[in-house]
Amino acid sequence: MRFVLVHGWGFHAGIFVDFIGHLDGAEVTLIDLGFVAGGPKGASDWPSDAIAIGHSLGLLWLLQRRQGRFRALVSVQGFDCFCCHVAPSRVAA
């Protein structure tokens, strides 16, 4: 079985280390979006029959860049909004 894992905003691919330990014998591709060190890494190595797992913003990244290019998609805390909706006049900058 093949898996592709993409972390969420403000994280790095290392958040999946413990999880990978439970995927005995699986081929795992980690995609690091570069929030901690540099730019995206691993995004070009994409097995077409993989089960994609996206954490938070990682899910949106998968949907935007790889729509339909995975065997299955798993969302871990995936959503399309990072805060509640408020009137612009209430936003303090």
PDB file of N, CA and C in Angstrom, residues 13-51:
ATOM      1  N   ALA A  13       6.717  18.097   7.942  1.00  0.00           N
ATOM      2  CA  ALA A  13       6.407  16.689   7.693  1.00  0.00           C
ATOM      3  C   ALA A  13       6.715  15.791   8.882  1.00  0.00           C
ATOM      4  N   GLY A  14       7.532  16.246   9.811  1.00  0.00           N
ATOM      5  CA  GLY A  14       7.887  15.457  10.979  1.00  0.00           C
ATOM      6  C   GLY A  14       6.718  15.120  11.896  1.00  0.00           C
ATOM      7  N   ILE A  15       5.588  15.810  11.729  1.00  0.00           N
ATOM      8  CA  ILE A  15       4.436  15.500  12.583  1.00  0.00           C
ATOM      9  C   ILE A  15       3.906  14.092  12.336  1.00  0.00           C
ATOM     10  N   PHE A  16       4.284  13.493  11.217  1.00  0.00           N
ATOM     11  CA  PHE A  16       3.780  12.165  10.870  1.00  0.00           C
ATOM     12  C   PHE A  16       4.686  11.018  11.322  1.00  0.00           C
ATOM     13  N   VAL A  17       5.811  11.304  11.957  1.00  0.00           N
ATOM     14  CA  VAL A  17       6.794  10.266  12.293  1.00  0.00           C
ATOM     15  C   VAL A  17       6.175   9.127  13.105  1.00  0.00           C
ATOM     16  N   ASP A  18       5.458   9.431  14.160  1.00  0.00           N
ATOM     17  CA  ASP A  18       4.848   8.374  14.975  1.00  0.00           C
ATOM     18  C   ASP A  18       3.805   7.589  14.186  1.00  0.00           C
ATOM     19  N   PHE A  19       3.020   8.284  13.388  1.00  0.00           N
ATOM     20  CA  PHE A  19       1.982   7.633  12.573  1.00  0.00           C
ATOM     21  C   PHE A  19       2.595   6.649  11.581  1.00  0.00           C
ATOM     22  N   ILE A  20       3.680   7.054  10.948  1.00  0.00           N
ATOM     23  CA  ILE A  20       4.336   6.191   9.958  1.00  0.00           C
ATOM     24  C   ILE A  20       4.767   4.871  10.588  1.00  0.00           C
ATOM     25  N   GLY A  21       5.121   4.904  11.853  1.00  0.00           N
ATOM     26  CA  GLY A  21       5.506   3.689  12.554  1.00  0.00           C
ATOM     27  C   GLY A  21       4.411   2.632  12.594  1.00  0.00           C
ATOM     28  N   HIS A  22       3.172   3.036  12.378  1.00  0.00           N
ATOM     29  CA  HIS A  22       2.038   2.105  12.374  1.00  0.00           C
ATOM     30  C   HIS A  22       1.697   1.601  10.972  1.00  0.00           C
ATOM     31  N   LEU A  23       2.400   2.064   9.973  1.00  0.00           N
ATOM     32  CA  LEU A  23       2.126   1.666   8.585  1.00  0.00           C
ATOM     33  C   LEU A  23       3.137   0.618   8.134  1.00  0.00           C
ATOM     34  N   ASP A  24       3.183  -0.489   8.824  1.00  0.00           N
ATOM     35  CA  ASP A  24       4.158  -1.552   8.545  1.00  0.00           C
ATOM     36  C   ASP A  24       4.145  -1.974   7.081  1.00  0.00           C
ATOM     37  N   GLY A  25       5.299  -1.887   6.449  1.00  0.00           N
ATOM     38  CA  GLY A  25       5.462  -2.342   5.078  1.00  0.00           C
ATOM     39  C   GLY A  25       4.911  -1.416   4.012  1.00  0.00           C
ATOM     40  N   ALA A  26       4.365  -0.286   4.394  1.00  0.00           N
ATOM     41  CA  ALA A  26       3.794   0.642   3.420  1.00  0.00           C
ATOM     42  C   ALA A  26       4.875   1.534   2.822  1.00  0.00           C
ATOM     43  N   GLU A  27       4.645   1.953   1.595  1.00  0.00           N
ATOM     44  CA  GLU A  27       5.507   2.949   0.945  1.00  0.00           C
ATOM     45  C   GLU A  27       4.917   4.318   1.271  1.00  0.00           C
ATOM     46  N   VAL A  28       5.707   5.170   1.914  1.00  0.00           N
ATOM     47  CA  VAL A  28       5.207   6.463   2.377  1.00  0.00           C
ATOM     48  C   VAL A  28       5.989   7.594   1.724  1.00  0.00           C
ATOM     49  N   THR A  29       5.254   8.555   1.161  1.00  0.00           N
ATOM     50  CA  THR A  29       5.845   9.773   0.618  1.00  0.00           C
ATOM     51  C   THR A  29       5.401  10.930   1.499  1.00  0.00           C
ATOM     52  N   LEU A  30       6.363  11.656   2.058  1.00  0.00           N
ATOM     53  CA  LEU A  30       6.067  12.838   2.865  1.00  0.00           C
ATOM     54  C   LEU A  30       6.254  14.084   2.012  1.00  0.00           C
ATOM     55  N   ILE A  31       5.283  14.959   2.038  1.00  0.00           N
ATOM     56  CA  ILE A  31       5.415  16.237   1.345  1.00  0.00           C
ATOM     57  C   ILE A  31       5.514  17.319   2.408  1.00  0.00           C
ATOM     58  N   ASP A  32       6.604  18.056   2.375  1.00  0.00           N
ATOM     59  CA  ASP A  32       6.834  19.134   3.327  1.00  0.00           C
ATOM     60  C   ASP A  32       6.581  20.454   2.613  1.00  0.00           C
ATOM     61  N   LEU A  33       5.612  21.211   3.067  1.00  0.00           N
ATOM     62  CA  LEU A  33       5.236  22.458   2.402  1.00  0.00           C
ATOM     63  C   LEU A  33       6.189  23.612   2.681  1.00  0.00           C
ATOM     64  N   GLY A  34       7.172  23.404   3.542  1.00  0.00           N
ATOM     65  CA  GLY A  34       8.227  24.393   3.719  1.00  0.00           C
ATOM     66  C   GLY A  34       7.931  25.523   4.674  1.00  0.00           C
ATOM     67  N   PHE A  35       6.977  25.368   5.562  1.00  0.00           N
ATOM     68  CA  PHE A  35       6.683  26.433   6.520  1.00  0.00           C
ATOM     69  C   PHE A  35       7.799  26.605   7.536  1.00  0.00           C
ATOM     70  N   VAL A  36       8.530  25.528   7.838  1.00  0.00           N
ATOM     71  CA  VAL A  36       9.574  25.581   8.855  1.00  0.00           C
ATOM     72  C   VAL A  36      10.943  25.827   8.237  1.00  0.00           C
ATOM     73  N   ALA A  37      11.253  25.154   7.150  1.00  0.00           N
ATOM     74  CA  ALA A  37      12.581  25.295   6.532  1.00  0.00           C
ATOM     75  C   ALA A  37      12.485  25.184   5.018  1.00  0.00           C
ATOM     76  N   GLY A  38      12.547  26.317   4.336  1.00  0.00           N
ATOM     77  CA  GLY A  38      12.588  26.299   2.879  1.00  0.00           C
ATOM     78  C   GLY A  38      11.244  26.067   2.221  1.00  0.00           C
ATOM     79  N   GLY A  39      11.317  25.723   0.932  1.00  0.00           N
ATOM     80  CA  GLY A  39      10.118  25.520   0.135  1.00  0.00           C
ATOM     81  C   GLY A  39       9.641  24.086   0.157  1.00  0.00           C
ATOM     82  N   PRO A  40       8.592  23.803  -0.618  1.00  0.00           N
ATOM     83  CA  PRO A  40       8.026  22.454  -0.658  1.00  0.00           C
ATOM     84  C   PRO A  40       9.048  21.404  -1.072  1.00  0.00           C
ATOM     85  N   LYS A  41       8.967  20.239  -0.439  1.00  0.00           N
ATOM     86  CA  LYS A  41       9.862  19.126  -0.758  1.00  0.00           C
ATOM     87  C   LYS A  41       9.033  17.862  -0.920  1.00  0.00           C
ATOM     88  N   GLY A  42       9.382  17.055  -1.905  1.00  0.00           N
ATOM     89  CA  GLY A  42       8.708  15.786  -2.118  1.00  0.00           C
ATOM     90  C   GLY A  42       7.469  15.869  -2.978  1.00  0.00           C
ATOM     91  N   ALA A  43       7.091  17.070  -3.409  1.00  0.00           N
ATOM     92  CA  ALA A  43       5.848  17.233  -4.160  1.00  0.00           C
ATOM     93  C   ALA A  43       5.896  16.625  -5.553  1.00  0.00           C
ATOM     94  N   SER A  44       7.071  16.367  -6.098  1.00  0.00           N
ATOM     95  CA  SER A  44       7.153  15.799  -7.444  1.00  0.00           C
ATOM     96  C   SER A  44       7.109  14.277  -7.433  1.00  0.00           C
ATOM     97  N   ASP A  45       7.396  13.667  -6.297  1.00  0.00           N
ATOM     98  CA  ASP A  45       7.382  12.211  -6.186  1.00  0.00           C
ATOM     99  C   ASP A  45       5.999  11.763  -5.739  1.00  0.00           C
ATOM    100  N   TRP A  46       5.164  11.436  -6.702  1.00  0.00           N
ATOM    101  CA  TRP A  46       3.769  11.179  -6.388  1.00  0.00           C
ATOM    102  C   TRP A  46       3.308   9.868  -6.989  1.00  0.00           C
ATOM    103  N   PRO A  47       3.143   8.806  -6.182  1.00  0.00           N
ATOM    104  CA  PRO A  47       2.609   7.562  -6.716  1.00  0.00           C
ATOM    105  C   PRO A  47       1.121   7.728  -7.037  1.00  0.00           C
ATOM    106  N   SER A  48       0.713   7.373  -8.231  1.00  0.00           N
ATOM    107  CA  SER A  48      -0.657   7.635  -8.678  1.00  0.00           C
ATOM    108  C   SER A  48      -1.707   6.794  -7.962  1.00  0.00           C
ATOM    109  N   ASP A  49      -1.314   5.674  -7.386  1.00  0.00           N
ATOM    110  CA  ASP A  49      -2.297   4.820  -6.711  1.00  0.00           C
ATOM    111  C   ASP A  49      -2.249   4.971  -5.189  1.00  0.00           C
ATOM    112  N   ALA A  50      -1.764   6.096  -4.710  1.00  0.00           N
ATOM    113  CA  ALA A  50      -1.580   6.307  -3.271  1.00  0.00           C
ATOM    114  C   ALA A  50      -2.868   6.737  -2.583  1.00  0.00           C
ATOM    115  N   ILE A  51      -2.922   6.445  -1.310  1.00  0.00           N
ATOM    116  CA  ILE A  51      -3.947   6.998  -0.437  1.00  0.00           C
ATOM    117  C   ILE A  51      -3.355   8.288   0.125  1.00  0.00           C
TER     118      ILE A  51
END
